[in-house]
XYZ file of N, CA and C in Angstrom:
285
model
N 87.992 90.735 125.052
C 88.765 91.475 123.817
C 87.341 91.782 122.525
N 87.259 92.941 122.321
C 86.850 92.798 120.812
C 87.920 93.246 119.415
N 87.046 92.203 118.593
C 87.862 92.127 116.882
C 87.052 93.171 115.936
N 88.547 94.049 115.549
C 87.557 94.721 114.982
C 88.700 94.977 113.865
N 88.610 95.643 112.742
C 88.670 94.860 111.348
C 89.723 96.595 110.647
N 90.745 96.884 110.430
C 91.143 98.107 110.452
C 90.343 98.684 109.297
N 89.737 98.312 108.464
C 88.863 98.517 107.070
C 87.500 98.718 107.882
N 87.320 98.782 108.960
C 85.631 98.817 109.690
C 85.929 100.789 110.513
N 87.643 101.162 110.187
C 87.628 102.144 111.249
C 87.871 103.066 110.388
N 87.000 104.600 110.643
C 87.609 105.579 108.851
C 88.331 106.645 110.237
N 89.365 106.892 110.110
C 89.812 108.360 110.535
C 89.651 109.404 109.422
N 89.273 110.051 110.166
C 89.753 111.926 108.787
C 91.067 112.787 109.286
N 91.261 113.261 108.459
C 93.010 113.694 108.022
C 92.218 114.996 110.012
N 93.459 114.596 109.904
C 94.347 115.406 111.513
C 93.741 114.566 112.556
N 93.239 113.482 112.726
C 92.672 112.604 113.823
C 93.435 111.623 113.969
N 93.641 110.997 115.115
C 93.960 109.634 115.970
C 93.433 108.692 116.271
N 93.467 107.775 116.347
C 93.272 106.751 117.593
C 94.484 106.516 118.057
N 94.174 105.821 119.103
C 95.536 105.524 120.418
C 94.888 103.886 120.704
N 95.747 102.775 120.608
C 95.394 101.641 120.997
C 96.146 100.953 122.002
N 96.314 100.927 122.980
C 96.583 100.583 124.282
C 97.100 98.414 124.661
N 98.103 98.267 124.959
C 98.186 97.031 125.155
C 98.099 96.582 124.215
N 99.368 96.873 123.358
C 99.099 96.553 121.825
C 100.709 95.790 122.039
N 100.449 94.254 122.069
C 101.733 93.305 121.710
C 103.039 93.276 120.798
N 103.792 93.402 120.459
C 104.712 93.110 119.195
C 104.146 92.506 118.089
N 103.594 91.041 118.450
C 103.197 90.630 117.215
C 101.727 91.336 116.583
N 100.780 91.976 117.468
C 99.663 92.475 117.345
C 99.392 93.103 116.037
N 100.951 94.216 116.956
C 101.562 95.352 115.927
C 102.205 95.220 114.215
N 103.036 93.847 114.394
C 103.112 93.110 113.461
C 101.807 93.198 112.393
N 100.931 92.506 112.368
C 99.713 92.071 112.174
C 99.075 93.156 111.230
N 99.208 94.292 112.230
C 97.959 95.513 112.054
C 98.910 96.111 111.211
N 100.122 95.954 110.619
C 101.189 96.637 110.208
C 100.441 95.911 108.115
N 101.370 94.605 109.041
C 100.382 94.310 107.555
C 99.438 94.451 106.806
N 98.166 94.316 107.942
C 96.996 94.393 107.422
C 96.426 95.602 106.847
N 97.357 96.850 107.083
C 97.326 98.270 106.742
C 97.740 97.856 104.817
N 98.999 97.617 105.041
C 99.667 97.317 104.017
C 100.820 98.291 103.907
N 101.341 98.381 102.977
C 102.826 99.739 102.419
C 101.903 100.886 101.830
N 100.399 100.713 101.310
C 100.570 102.328 100.705
C 98.895 102.149 100.858
N 99.328 103.221 102.695
C 98.413 103.808 103.269
C 98.447 105.409 103.396
N 97.511 105.714 103.750
C 97.601 107.348 103.941
C 97.550 107.654 105.228
N 98.169 106.685 106.094
C 98.149 107.140 107.664
C 98.945 106.808 108.020
N 99.667 107.375 108.942
C 101.636 107.098 110.038
C 100.912 106.550 111.338
N 102.267 105.814 111.970
C 102.080 104.705 112.567
C 103.257 104.863 113.143
N 102.743 105.130 114.619
C 103.503 105.312 115.918
C 103.561 104.068 116.354
N 104.442 103.659 117.705
C 104.492 102.229 118.336
C 105.638 102.193 119.044
N 105.259 102.253 120.279
C 105.939 102.357 121.595
C 105.356 101.823 123.099
N 106.150 100.821 123.909
C 105.920 100.899 124.875
C 104.299 99.529 124.883
N 104.321 99.155 124.003
C 103.083 98.680 123.641
C 101.559 99.720 123.665
N 101.739 101.319 123.132
C 100.525 101.664 122.513
C 100.636 102.374 121.355
N 100.302 102.166 120.132
C 100.024 101.904 118.789
C 98.831 103.201 118.572
N 99.493 104.408 117.857
C 98.721 105.515 117.817
C 99.004 105.702 115.850
N 98.017 105.937 115.466
C 97.254 105.804 114.042
C 96.758 107.091 114.135
N 97.255 107.870 113.107
C 96.848 109.519 113.266
C 96.818 109.660 111.373
N 95.806 110.383 111.050
C 95.990 110.531 109.222
C 95.705 112.048 108.754
N 97.184 112.431 108.357
C 97.882 113.731 108.323
C 97.429 114.149 107.811
N 96.663 115.821 107.955
C 96.017 117.158 107.218
C 96.965 117.238 105.972
N 96.290 117.664 105.382
C 96.805 117.447 103.748
C 98.579 118.941 103.753
N 97.799 119.551 104.661
C 99.285 120.561 105.584
C 100.796 120.017 105.552
N 100.610 118.849 105.912
C 101.691 118.146 106.013
C 102.625 117.927 104.899
N 101.874 117.632 104.120
C 102.321 116.824 102.644
C 103.086 117.728 102.045
N 102.515 119.179 102.173
C 103.239 120.925 101.654
C 104.201 120.448 102.485
N 104.338 121.240 103.628
C 105.047 121.150 104.575
C 106.454 119.687 104.530
N 105.941 119.075 104.329
C 107.197 117.616 104.077
C 108.034 117.897 103.026
N 107.092 118.447 101.545
C 107.424 119.045 100.315
C 108.847 119.953 100.532
N 108.194 121.063 101.425
C 108.958 121.802 101.395
C 110.139 121.778 102.120
N 110.631 121.162 103.922
C 111.784 120.861 103.843
C 112.413 119.486 103.048
N 112.275 118.787 102.546
C 112.707 117.902 101.616
C 113.529 118.558 100.488
N 113.092 119.955 99.908
C 113.552 120.708 99.380
C 114.432 120.970 100.069
N 114.563 121.349 101.195
C 115.370 122.894 101.500
C 116.908 121.648 101.925
N 116.516 120.902 102.403
C 117.427 119.289 102.771
C 117.724 119.184 101.420
N 117.561 119.427 100.252
C 117.714 118.547 99.548
C 119.846 120.102 98.868
N 118.697 120.620 98.972
C 119.323 121.990 98.330
C 121.004 122.219 99.425
N 120.709 122.216 100.908
C 121.534 121.838 101.799
C 122.531 120.927 101.254
N 122.311 119.673 101.395
C 122.835 118.278 101.081
C 123.960 118.410 99.402
N 123.086 119.519 98.877
C 123.802 119.871 97.439
C 125.064 121.103 97.657
N 124.430 121.648 98.188
C 125.567 123.014 98.822
C 126.680 122.310 99.260
N 126.496 120.880 100.050
C 127.978 120.565 101.106
C 128.156 119.461 99.992
N 127.795 119.080 99.039
C 128.639 118.413 98.153
C 128.180 116.665 98.634
N 127.125 116.754 99.359
C 126.735 115.496 99.774
C 126.172 115.002 98.812
N 125.530 113.427 98.392
C 124.401 112.906 98.004
C 123.391 112.339 98.989
N 122.664 112.404 98.574
C 121.417 111.519 99.387
C 120.449 111.260 98.313
N 119.703 110.021 99.084
C 118.461 108.994 98.305
C 117.009 109.229 99.435
N 116.088 110.297 98.167
C 114.892 110.080 98.632
C 114.113 109.010 98.724
N 113.980 107.796 99.934
C 113.195 106.611 100.255
C 111.770 107.328 100.638
N 111.217 108.503 101.040
C 109.641 108.345 101.286
C 109.399 108.055 102.738
N 108.586 107.664 102.974
C 108.977 107.443 104.336
C 108.548 106.016 104.387
N 109.176 105.004 105.827
C 109.128 103.847 105.823
C 108.742 103.769 107.460
N 108.832 102.832 107.807
C 108.679 102.089 109.064
C 109.985 101.566 109.648
N 110.349 102.108 110.893
C 111.382 101.667 111.764
C 110.884 100.976 112.854
N 111.733 99.403 112.383
C 111.183 98.689 113.698
C 112.255 97.974 114.409
N 111.498 98.293 115.524
C 113.257 97.442 116.195
C 112.531 96.740 117.913
N 112.729 95.325 117.690
C 111.651 94.906 118.657
C 112.456 95.020 120.236
N 111.779 94.934 121.460
C 112.284 95.701 122.083
C 112.758 94.242 123.007
N 114.412 94.606 123.412
C 115.291 93.615 123.940
C 114.822 93.495 125.787
N 114.249 92.208 125.925
C 113.966 91.601 127.443
C 115.189 91.594 128.196
N 115.077 91.816 129.482
C 115.954 92.389 130.487
C 116.308 90.420 131.390
């Protein structure tokens, strides 16, 4: 196994890196290493980790969609708290 620090990897906007056979503890360690203040998006499922650097257009689309949701909720009289992006984690249960 080759150990690579994530600071050694440069992911350009629109590109992605896929890592296979990443167990849960390694996934947690990678999240800690990357930190909360990052410009990449992380997806993890079934020991496959995908790290993606979004294009600038994704930010524009995100803002437009967020504005639309805020207007809709306001019209429906519902409250909303914008928390930005977050990582949702649930450890797979063993059979």
